[in-house]
CSV table of C-alpha atoms in Angstrom, one decimal:
chain,number,residue,atom,x,y,z
B,9,MET,CA,107.5,94.0,71.9
B,10,THR,CA,104.5,92.6,74.1
B,11,ILE,CA,103.8,93.6,77.7
B,12,GLU,CA,103.2,90.6,79.8
B,13,PRO,CA,101.8,90.3,83.6
B,14,ALA,CA,105.5,89.7,85.0
B,15,ASP,CA,106.4,93.4,83.6
B,16,LEU,CA,104.1,94.6,86.5
B,17,SER,CA,105.0,92.5,89.1
B,18,GLY,CA,106.7,94.2,92.3
B,19,ARG,CA,105.9,97.8,90.8
B,20,PRO,CA,104.4,100.0,93.5
B,21,GLY,CA,101.2,101.7,93.1
B,22,PRO,CA,97.8,101.0,91.0
B,23,VAL,CA,97.9,98.8,88.4
B,24,TYR,CA,97.3,101.5,85.9
B,25,ARG,CA,100.3,103.4,86.9
B,26,ALA,CA,102.5,100.0,87.2
B,27,LEU,CA,101.4,99.4,83.5
B,28,ALA,CA,102.3,103.2,82.8
B,29,ASP,CA,105.4,102.6,84.3
B,30,ALA,CA,106.5,99.1,82.3
B,31,LEU,CA,105.6,100.9,79.3
B,32,SER,CA,107.7,104.0,79.9
B,33,ASP,CA,110.9,102.1,80.7
B,34,ALA,CA,110.3,100.0,77.4
B,35,ILE,CA,110.3,103.4,75.5
B,36,ALA,CA,113.3,104.7,77.5
B,37,GLU,CA,115.3,101.5,77.0
B,38,GLY,CA,114.4,101.6,73.2
B,39,ARG,CA,112.1,98.6,73.3
B,40,LEU,CA,109.3,100.4,71.9
B,41,ALA,CA,110.5,102.7,69.1
B,42,PRO,CA,109.5,106.3,68.3
B,43,GLY,CA,106.3,105.7,65.9
B,44,ALA,CA,105.7,102.2,67.0
B,45,ARG,CA,101.7,101.5,67.7
B,46,LEU,CA,100.9,100.5,71.3
B,47,PRO,CA,98.3,97.4,71.6
B,48,PRO,CA,94.9,98.0,71.3
B,49,GLN,CA,93.7,98.5,74.7
B,50,ARG,CA,91.1,95.8,74.6
B,51,ASP,CA,93.6,93.3,73.3
B,52,LEU,CA,96.3,94.5,76.3
B,53,ALA,CA,93.5,94.3,78.8
B,54,PHE,CA,92.8,90.9,77.8
B,55,ARG,CA,96.3,89.4,77.9
B,56,LEU,CA,97.0,91.0,81.2
B,57,ASP,CA,93.6,90.3,82.7
B,58,VAL,CA,92.5,93.6,83.7
B,59,THR,CA,89.9,96.2,82.5
B,60,VAL,CA,90.1,98.0,79.5
B,61,GLY,CA,89.4,101.0,81.8
B,62,THR,CA,92.7,100.6,83.4
B,63,VAL,CA,94.6,100.2,80.1
B,64,GLY,CA,92.8,103.5,79.1
B,65,ARG,CA,94.1,105.2,82.3
B,66,ALA,CA,97.7,103.8,81.5
B,67,TYR,CA,97.6,105.1,78.0
B,68,GLU,CA,96.1,108.5,79.4
B,69,LEU,CA,99.1,108.7,81.8
B,70,LEU,CA,102.0,107.9,79.0
B,71,ALA,CA,100.3,110.7,77.2
B,72,GLN,CA,100.4,113.1,80.1
B,73,ARG,CA,104.2,112.2,80.4
B,74,GLY,CA,104.4,113.1,76.5
B,75,LEU,CA,105.7,109.7,75.6
B,76,VAL,CA,102.6,108.5,73.4
B,77,ARG,CA,100.0,110.3,71.3
B,78,GLY,CA,96.4,109.0,70.6
B,79,GLU,CA,95.0,109.3,67.3
B,80,VAL,CA,91.2,108.7,66.8
B,81,GLY,CA,90.4,105.6,64.8
B,82,ARG,CA,94.1,105.1,64.2
B,83,GLY,CA,95.6,104.1,67.8
B,84,THR,CA,98.2,105.2,70.3
B,85,TYR,CA,101.8,105.9,69.0
B,86,VAL,CA,105.3,106.3,70.7
B,87,LEU,CA,106.3,109.9,70.1
B,88,GLY,CA,110.0,109.5,70.9
B,89,GLN,CA,112.7,107.8,73.1
B,90,ILE,CA,113.4,109.1,76.5
B,91,ARG,CA,116.9,109.8,77.6
B,92,SER,CA,117.7,108.0,81.1
B,93,ILE,CA,118.2,111.2,83.5
B,94,GLU,CA,119.4,110.9,87.3
B,95,LEU,CA,116.9,112.6,89.4
B,96,PRO,CA,117.7,114.5,92.6
B,97,PRO,CA,117.3,113.1,96.0
B,98,SER,CA,113.9,113.3,97.3
B,99,GLY,CA,113.9,116.4,99.7
B,100,PRO,CA,111.3,116.7,102.7
B,101,THR,CA,107.8,117.4,101.5
B,102,ALA,CA,105.3,120.2,102.9
B,103,PRO,CA,103.0,119.4,105.1
B,104,GLY,CA,99.9,117.7,103.7
B,105,SER,CA,101.8,117.6,100.4
B,106,GLU,CA,102.6,113.9,100.4
B,107,GLY,CA,102.1,111.7,97.2
B,108,LEU,CA,101.2,112.3,93.6
B,109,ILE,CA,100.5,116.0,92.6
B,110,ASP,CA,98.3,116.3,89.6
B,111,LEU,CA,98.8,119.6,87.9
B,112,THR,CA,97.4,118.5,84.4
B,113,ALA,CA,93.8,119.9,84.7
B,114,ASN,CA,92.8,123.2,84.2
B,115,PHE,CA,89.9,123.5,86.7
B,116,PRO,CA,88.8,126.2,89.2
B,117,ALA,CA,90.8,126.5,92.5
B,118,PRO,CA,88.6,125.8,95.7
B,119,ILE,CA,87.3,129.3,96.9
B,120,PRO,CA,84.4,130.0,99.6
B,121,ALA,CA,81.6,130.7,97.1
B,122,GLN,CA,81.6,127.3,95.8
B,123,ALA,CA,80.3,126.4,98.9
B,124,ARG,CA,76.8,128.4,98.6
B,125,LEU,CA,75.8,126.4,95.4
B,126,GLY,CA,74.3,123.9,98.1
B,127,GLU,CA,72.1,126.5,99.7
B,128,LEU,CA,70.5,127.5,96.3
B,129,LEU,CA,69.0,124.4,95.4
B,130,PRO,CA,64.8,124.1,95.8
B,131,THR,CA,63.9,122.2,98.8
B,132,GLY,CA,60.4,121.4,100.5
B,133,GLU,CA,57.0,122.0,98.6
B,134,SER,CA,58.5,124.8,96.5
B,135,ALA,CA,61.0,122.1,95.1
B,136,VAL,CA,58.0,119.6,93.6
B,137,ASP,CA,56.9,122.6,91.0
B,138,VAL,CA,60.2,123.6,89.9
B,139,LEU,CA,61.3,120.1,89.3
B,140,ALA,CA,58.2,119.0,87.4
B,141,ASP,CA,59.1,121.9,85.0
B,142,LEU,CA,62.9,121.2,84.7
B,143,LEU,CA,62.5,117.2,84.4
B,144,ARG,CA,60.7,117.3,81.1
B,145,TYR,CA,62.8,117.2,77.5
B,146,PRO,CA,64.2,120.5,77.5
B,147,GLU,CA,63.8,123.3,74.8
B,148,VAL,CA,67.0,123.0,72.5
B,149,VAL,CA,68.3,126.2,72.9
B,150,GLY,CA,67.3,126.7,76.4
B,151,ALA,CA,64.4,128.0,78.5
B,152,ALA,CA,63.6,131.7,77.5
B,153,ARG,CA,64.1,132.8,81.2
B,154,HIS,CA,67.5,130.8,81.5
B,155,ARG,CA,68.7,132.7,78.4
B,156,ALA,CA,67.9,135.9,79.5
B,157,GLU,CA,69.8,135.5,82.5
B,158,ALA,CA,72.4,134.2,80.5
B,159,ALA,CA,72.4,137.2,78.7
B,160,ALA,CA,72.7,139.3,81.5
B,161,TRP,CA,75.5,137.7,82.7
B,162,LEU,CA,77.1,138.0,79.6
B,163,ALA,CA,76.8,141.5,79.6
B,164,HIS,CA,78.1,141.8,82.9
B,165,LEU,CA,81.3,140.5,81.0
B,166,GLY,CA,81.2,143.2,78.5
B,167,LEU,CA,79.5,141.3,75.7
B,168,SER,CA,76.0,142.8,74.3
B,169,ALA,CA,74.0,139.6,73.9
B,170,ASP,CA,70.3,139.0,72.7
B,171,PRO,CA,68.7,136.1,74.1
B,172,GLU,CA,67.0,135.1,71.2
B,173,ARG,CA,70.4,134.3,69.7
B,174,LEU,CA,71.7,132.8,72.5
B,175,ILE,CA,71.9,128.8,73.0
B,176,LEU,CA,72.5,127.0,76.4
B,177,THR,CA,75.0,124.1,75.8
B,178,ASN,CA,76.4,121.5,78.1
B,179,GLY,CA,79.5,123.2,78.6
B,180,THR,CA,81.8,125.0,76.2
B,181,GLU,CA,83.1,121.6,74.6
B,182,SER,CA,79.5,120.4,73.8
B,183,GLY,CA,79.1,124.0,72.2
B,184,LEU,CA,82.3,123.6,70.5
B,185,ALA,CA,81.4,120.3,69.2
B,186,ALA,CA,78.0,121.7,68.0
B,187,ALA,CA,79.7,124.5,66.1
B,188,LEU,CA,81.8,122.2,64.5
B,189,LEU,CA,79.3,119.7,63.2
B,190,ALA,CA,77.2,123.1,62.0
B,191,LEU,CA,80.0,124.8,60.2
B,192,ALA,CA,81.9,122.1,58.5
B,193,ARG,CA,81.8,118.5,56.8
B,194,PRO,CA,83.7,115.7,57.2
B,195,GLY,CA,87.0,116.3,55.1
B,196,ASP,CA,87.1,120.1,55.4
B,197,CYS,CA,90.0,121.9,57.0
B,198,ILE,CA,89.3,123.9,60.3
B,199,LEU,CA,92.1,126.7,61.0
B,200,ALA,CA,93.4,126.7,64.5
B,201,GLU,CA,96.5,127.8,66.4
B,202,ALA,CA,99.8,125.7,65.9
B,203,LEU,CA,99.3,125.1,69.8
B,204,CYS,CA,95.6,124.5,70.3
B,205,TYR,CA,93.3,123.2,73.1
B,206,GLY,CA,93.6,119.5,73.1
B,207,GLY,CA,90.3,118.6,72.9
B,208,LEU,CA,89.7,120.8,69.7
B,209,ARG,CA,91.8,118.1,67.8
B,210,ASN,CA,90.0,115.4,69.2
B,211,LEU,CA,86.7,116.7,68.2
B,212,ALA,CA,87.6,117.4,64.8
B,213,ALA,CA,89.0,113.9,64.3
B,214,ARG,CA,85.9,112.3,65.7
B,215,LEU,CA,83.9,114.7,63.1
B,216,GLY,CA,86.2,113.6,60.3
B,217,GLN,CA,87.8,117.2,60.0
B,218,HIS,CA,91.2,118.0,59.3
B,219,LEU,CA,92.9,120.7,61.7
B,220,GLU,CA,95.6,123.0,60.1
B,221,PRO,CA,97.8,124.9,62.1
B,222,VAL,CA,98.2,128.6,61.7
B,223,ALA,CA,101.8,130.2,62.9
B,224,MET,CA,102.1,132.1,66.2
B,225,ASP,CA,104.4,134.6,67.6
B,226,GLU,CA,104.2,136.2,71.3
B,227,GLN,CA,100.8,138.1,70.2
B,228,GLY,CA,98.8,135.0,69.2
B,229,ILE,CA,98.1,134.2,65.4
B,230,VAL,CA,100.1,135.7,62.9
B,231,PRO,CA,97.9,137.5,60.6
B,232,GLU,CA,99.8,136.9,57.5
B,233,ALA,CA,99.9,133.0,58.2
B,234,LEU,CA,96.1,133.1,58.6
B,235,ALA,CA,95.8,134.6,55.2
B,236,ALA,CA,98.0,132.2,53.6
B,237,ALA,CA,96.4,129.6,55.3
B,238,ALA,CA,93.0,130.3,54.3
B,239,ARG,CA,94.2,130.9,50.8
B,240,HIS,CA,95.9,127.5,50.4
B,241,THR,CA,93.4,125.6,52.3
B,242,GLY,CA,90.2,126.9,51.3
B,243,ALA,CA,89.1,126.6,54.8
B,244,ARG,CA,86.4,129.0,56.0
B,245,VAL,CA,86.3,128.3,59.7
B,246,LEU,CA,88.8,129.7,62.4
B,247,VAL,CA,88.4,128.5,66.0
B,248,THR,CA,90.8,130.4,68.4
B,249,SER,CA,91.3,131.7,71.8
B,250,LEU,CA,92.0,135.6,72.6
B,251,ASN,CA,92.0,135.3,76.1
B,252,LEU,CA,94.4,133.3,78.6
B,253,HIS,CA,95.1,130.9,75.1
B,254,ASN,CA,95.4,127.5,76.3
B,255,PRO,CA,98.6,126.4,76.6
B,256,THR,CA,100.7,129.5,76.3
B,257,GLY,CA,98.6,132.0,78.3
B,258,LEU,CA,98.6,134.9,76.0
B,259,VAL,CA,96.1,137.6,75.8
B,260,VAL,CA,95.8,138.8,72.3
B,261,PRO,CA,96.6,142.5,72.4
B,262,PRO,CA,93.9,144.8,70.4
B,263,GLU,CA,96.0,145.6,67.6
B,264,ARG,CA,96.4,142.1,66.5
B,265,ARG,CA,92.6,141.2,67.1
B,266,GLU,CA,91.7,143.9,64.7
B,267,ALA,CA,94.2,142.5,61.9
B,268,LEU,CA,92.9,139.0,62.3
B,269,VAL,CA,89.2,140.2,62.1
B,270,ALA,CA,90.3,142.1,58.6
B,271,VAL,CA,91.7,139.0,57.3
B,272,ALA,CA,88.6,136.9,58.4
B,273,ARG,CA,86.6,139.4,56.5
B,274,ALA,CA,88.8,139.5,53.3
B,275,ALA,CA,89.0,135.7,53.4
B,276,ASP,CA,85.0,135.4,54.2
B,277,LEU,CA,86.2,133.1,57.4
B,278,LEU,CA,83.8,132.2,60.2
B,279,LEU,CA,85.2,132.8,63.4
B,280,VAL,CA,84.5,130.3,66.6
B,281,GLU,CA,85.8,132.2,69.6
B,282,ASP,CA,86.3,130.2,72.4
B,283,ASP,CA,86.2,132.4,75.3
B,284,VAL,CA,86.2,129.9,78.1
B,285,TYR,CA,89.0,131.5,80.1
B,286,GLY,CA,87.5,135.1,79.0
B,287,PRO,CA,86.0,135.7,82.5
B,288,LEU,CA,88.9,135.4,84.4
B,289,VAL,CA,90.6,138.4,82.5
B,290,PRO,CA,89.4,142.0,83.9
B,291,ASP,CA,89.2,144.8,81.5
B,292,ARG,CA,90.1,142.4,78.7
B,293,PRO,CA,90.3,143.8,75.1
B,294,PRO,CA,87.1,143.5,72.7
B,295,GLY,CA,86.6,140.0,71.1
B,296,PHE,CA,85.5,138.7,67.7
B,297,ALA,CA,82.1,138.5,69.0
B,298,THR,CA,82.3,142.6,69.5
B,299,LEU,CA,84.6,143.3,66.6
B,300,ALA,CA,83.2,141.0,64.1
B,301,PRO,CA,79.7,139.8,65.1
B,302,GLU,CA,78.1,138.9,61.8
B,303,ARG,CA,80.7,136.1,61.7
B,304,THR,CA,81.4,135.2,65.0
B,305,LEU,CA,80.1,132.2,67.4
B,306,HIS,CA,81.3,133.4,70.9
B,307,LEU,CA,81.3,130.2,73.5
B,308,THR,CA,82.0,130.7,77.2
B,309,SER,CA,80.9,128.9,80.4
B,310,LEU,CA,81.3,128.9,84.1
B,311,SER,CA,83.5,125.9,84.2
B,312,LYS,CA,86.8,128.0,84.7
B,313,PHE,CA,85.7,130.0,87.7
B,314,LEU,CA,82.7,128.6,89.5
B,315,ALA,CA,82.2,124.8,88.9
B,316,PRO,CA,82.8,122.6,85.9
B,317,GLY,CA,80.2,120.1,87.0
B,318,LEU,CA,77.5,122.2,86.1
B,319,ARG,CA,78.1,121.7,82.6
B,320,LEU,CA,76.3,124.8,81.4
B,321,GLY,CA,77.9,127.1,78.7
B,322,PHE,CA,76.5,129.7,76.6
B,323,LEU,CA,76.9,130.4,72.8
B,324,HIS,CA,76.2,133.3,71.3
B,325,GLY,CA,76.2,134.5,67.5
B,326,PRO,CA,74.2,135.8,64.4
B,327,GLU,CA,70.7,134.4,63.7
B,328,ARG,CA,71.9,132.3,60.6
B,329,LEU,CA,74.9,130.7,62.4
B,330,VAL,CA,72.8,130.1,65.7
B,331,ARG,CA,69.7,128.3,63.7
B,332,GLU,CA,72.6,125.9,62.2
B,333,VAL,CA,74.2,125.0,65.7
B,334,THR,CA,70.6,124.7,67.2
B,335,ALA,CA,70.0,121.8,64.6
B,336,ALA,CA,73.4,120.4,65.5
B,337,GLN,CA,72.8,120.6,69.2
B,338,ARG,CA,69.4,118.9,68.8
B,339,GLU,CA,71.4,116.0,66.9
B,340,ILE,CA,74.3,115.8,69.7
B,341,SER,CA,72.3,116.1,72.8
B,342,LEU,CA,68.6,117.1,72.5
B,343,GLY,CA,69.6,120.5,74.4
B,344,TYR,CA,71.0,121.7,77.8
B,345,ALA,CA,70.7,120.4,81.6
B,346,PRO,CA,67.8,122.4,82.7
B,347,LEU,CA,68.6,121.5,86.5
B,348,ALA,CA,72.0,123.1,86.2
B,349,ALA,CA,70.7,126.5,84.3
B,350,GLU,CA,68.0,126.7,87.3
B,351,LEU,CA,71.1,126.7,89.6
B,352,PHE,CA,73.1,129.4,87.6
B,353,VAL,CA,69.9,131.8,87.5
B,354,ARG,CA,69.5,131.5,91.4
B,355,ALA,CA,73.2,131.9,91.8
B,356,HIS,CA,73.7,134.7,89.6
B,357,ARG,CA,70.5,136.6,91.0
B,358,ALA,CA,72.0,135.9,94.7
B,359,GLY,CA,75.5,137.4,93.7
B,360,VAL,CA,77.2,134.2,93.8
B,361,VAL,CA,78.2,134.3,90.2
B,362,ALA,CA,79.9,137.3,90.3
B,363,GLU,CA,81.4,136.8,94.1
B,364,ALA,CA,82.9,133.4,92.6
B,365,LEU,CA,84.6,135.1,89.9
B,366,ARG,CA,86.0,137.5,92.1
B,367,GLN,CA,87.4,135.1,94.7
B,368,GLN,CA,88.6,133.1,91.9
B,369,ARG,CA,90.7,136.0,90.4
B,370,LEU,CA,92.1,136.6,93.8
B,371,GLU,CA,92.9,133.1,94.2
B,372,LEU,CA,94.8,132.9,91.1
B,373,GLY,CA,96.6,136.0,91.6
B,374,GLU,CA,98.4,134.5,94.5
B,375,ARG,CA,98.8,131.2,93.1
B,376,GLN,CA,100.4,133.5,90.1
B,377,ARG,CA,102.7,135.2,92.4
B,378,LEU,CA,103.8,132.1,94.2
B,379,ALA,CA,104.6,130.3,90.8
B,380,ARG,CA,106.8,133.3,89.8
B,381,GLU,CA,108.7,133.5,92.8
B,382,ILE,CA,109.7,129.8,92.8
B,383,LEU,CA,110.3,129.6,89.2
B,384,THR,CA,112.5,132.7,88.8
B,385,GLY,CA,114.8,132.1,86.2
B,386,PHE,CA,112.9,129.9,83.7
B,387,ALA,CA,111.1,130.9,80.7
B,388,LEU,CA,107.8,131.6,81.9
B,389,THR,CA,104.7,132.7,80.3
B,390,GLY,CA,101.3,133.4,82.4
B,391,GLN,CA,98.9,136.1,83.3
B,392,PRO,CA,98.0,137.4,86.9
B,393,THR,CA,94.6,135.8,86.7
B,394,ALA,CA,95.4,132.4,84.5
B,395,LEU,CA,94.7,128.9,86.0
B,396,HIS,CA,98.0,128.1,84.3
B,397,VAL,CA,101.7,128.8,83.2
B,398,TRP,CA,103.6,127.9,80.2
B,399,LEU,CA,107.2,126.9,81.2
B,400,GLY,CA,110.0,126.9,78.7
B,401,LEU,CA,112.4,124.3,79.4
B,402,PRO,CA,116.3,124.6,80.0
B,403,GLU,CA,118.8,122.4,78.2
B,404,PRO,CA,119.2,119.4,78.0
B,405,TRP,CA,115.5,119.1,78.5
B,406,THR,CA,112.8,118.1,75.9
B,407,SER,CA,108.9,118.3,77.2
B,408,ALA,CA,108.4,114.6,77.2
B,409,GLU,CA,111.6,114.0,79.1
B,410,ALA,CA,110.7,116.6,81.6
B,411,ALA,CA,107.3,115.3,82.1
B,412,LEU,CA,108.5,111.8,82.5
B,413,ALA,CA,111.3,112.9,85.0
B,414,LEU,CA,108.6,114.6,87.1
B,415,ALA,CA,105.9,111.9,86.6
B,416,ARG,CA,108.4,109.7,88.6
B,417,ALA,CA,109.0,112.6,90.8
B,418,GLY,CA,105.6,112.8,91.7
B,419,ILE,CA,104.4,115.9,89.7
B,420,LEU,CA,102.1,115.5,86.9
B,421,LEU,CA,102.1,118.1,84.3
B,422,THR,CA,101.3,118.4,80.3
B,423,PRO,CA,104.0,118.3,77.7
B,424,ALA,CA,103.5,120.5,74.6
B,425,GLU,CA,103.0,117.5,72.5
B,426,ARG,CA,99.4,117.3,73.9
B,427,PHE,CA,98.6,120.8,72.3
B,428,PHE,CA,100.9,120.5,69.2
B,429,ILE,CA,99.3,120.5,66.1
B,430,GLY,CA,102.3,121.9,63.8
B,431,ARG,CA,104.8,120.4,62.1
B,432,GLY,CA,108.2,119.7,63.2
B,433,ALA,CA,109.0,119.4,66.9
B,434,ALA,CA,107.0,120.6,69.6
B,435,PRO,CA,108.3,123.5,71.6
B,436,ARG,CA,110.7,122.6,74.7
B,437,ALA,CA,107.7,123.4,77.2
B,438,VAL,CA,105.2,122.2,79.7
B,439,ARG,CA,102.0,123.5,80.9
B,440,ILE,CA,101.4,123.5,84.7
B,441,SER,CA,97.7,123.8,86.0
B,442,LEU,CA,98.2,126.3,89.2
B,443,SER,CA,94.6,125.8,90.0
B,444,ALA,CA,94.7,122.0,90.0
B,445,ALA,CA,96.6,121.6,93.5
B,446,PRO,CA,94.1,121.4,96.4
B,447,THR,CA,96.3,124.0,98.3
B,448,ARG,CA,99.0,126.5,98.1
B,449,THR,CA,100.9,124.4,100.4
B,450,HIS,CA,100.7,121.6,97.6
B,451,LEU,CA,101.5,124.0,94.8
B,452,LYS,CA,104.8,125.4,96.8
B,453,SER,CA,105.9,121.7,97.0
B,454,ALA,CA,105.3,120.7,93.7
B,455,LEU,CA,106.8,123.8,92.3
B,456,GLN,CA,110.0,123.6,94.3
B,457,ARG,CA,110.0,119.7,93.1
B,458,ILE,CA,110.0,120.9,89.2
B,459,VAL,CA,112.6,123.0,90.0
B,460,ALA,CA,114.9,120.8,91.8
B,461,THR,CA,114.1,118.0,89.1
B,462,LEU,CA,114.8,120.3,85.9
B,463,ALA,CA,117.8,122.2,87.6
B,464,HIS,CA,119.4,119.0,88.7
B,465,ALA,CA,119.7,117.2,85.2
B,466,ALA,CA,120.6,120.5,83.8
B,467,GLY,CA,123.6,120.6,86.0
B,468,LEU,CA,122.4,123.9,87.0
B,469,ARG,CA,121.9,125.1,90.6
B,470,GLU,CA,118.4,126.9,91.5
B,471,GLY,CA,118.2,130.3,90.7
B,472,SER,CA,121.0,129.9,88.1
B,473,LEU,CA,118.8,129.3,85.1
B,474,VAL,CA,118.9,131.8,82.2
């Protein structure tokens, strides 16, 4: 089928949302069957006389609703048909919480320490000398004083870091891209959790690499499954997250970490430890960088507790791997952003970085408490200082159906399909980013709407879920 301009007429909201709603209806009514390929964005934009960006935003919204899945180089495909489920009538909204509430992105909750960053920027005559030094082409790995400060921060987090084996990157994702480029070739297999960060899937596809899912249980990757996957695929790289795993929120216990390291050594696997959420976990167990430093690249950043816009990440590892990643980073971006690193140095020395982490943990603790109070009775996985929770869905919901129904109710969240690289059906679950709500009032309103929507369609009353 095709979408015509008439399909968008009379629909409320911006054009991209009207287009997403029209395509959602086509999927719900069976006019777009599971497996159907959506029109290329440029072709549909020309037909509807809109920008390619408008079509791209519509497709992204459909993906957030769990209705489609984009495959790099192949297109965007319908995941499945959505049943028509009657929604409960809209109740009163909390003050200041009107309109769409987007709970799809994991970024820091607003905290007072963030406002102090502006005070630390160089001003006046002193700025001239500072900027002259920072606006040249950067050193690929980072200036020595910036790396030394980064090593001091990592030591505060419990990781013994050598500035000579440290690379500053443009955020964790940039470091992950450099690591994949350095450690694997097109056509190689990369091992990862069956539920993994969606950006990893996109990066691997761009690099022509294949992600092989490894089974998980309630403690993370299953060691026996990792050994079998390494043996059957010949893969030499595992990308994993041990702290506040995205999307399940798991913190892998010490015994499981040690078992996975034993498998990695036996199979001669290189470990890429994506620890972007690690700073949020107080008293966390030793990670792969401590347990197996000879084979681990450790990545983290400021993005999840201070400011993602700084685009500053830290990658540390053994000398031989760091050399390879340095060459890859040179190819990707020529290096890091010195201005961001200078602001980090000033913030770290002024105590702003540590204070921001403290404030973020406290704010997330309050948001997690609120989520557990309102979502009582649901299958909920989370941690006291996590940005998100993983919500298991009651019958008869699938994650795609829940995401669509909640989007129509004004709540955007992320269905399991966005993270699932395993075989078979994705889990019946959704990720709720608690930090994405601008205030706790907005979050409370959104969580109450989630309960009302899910319980109504299930024929259950709030509080009666098991």
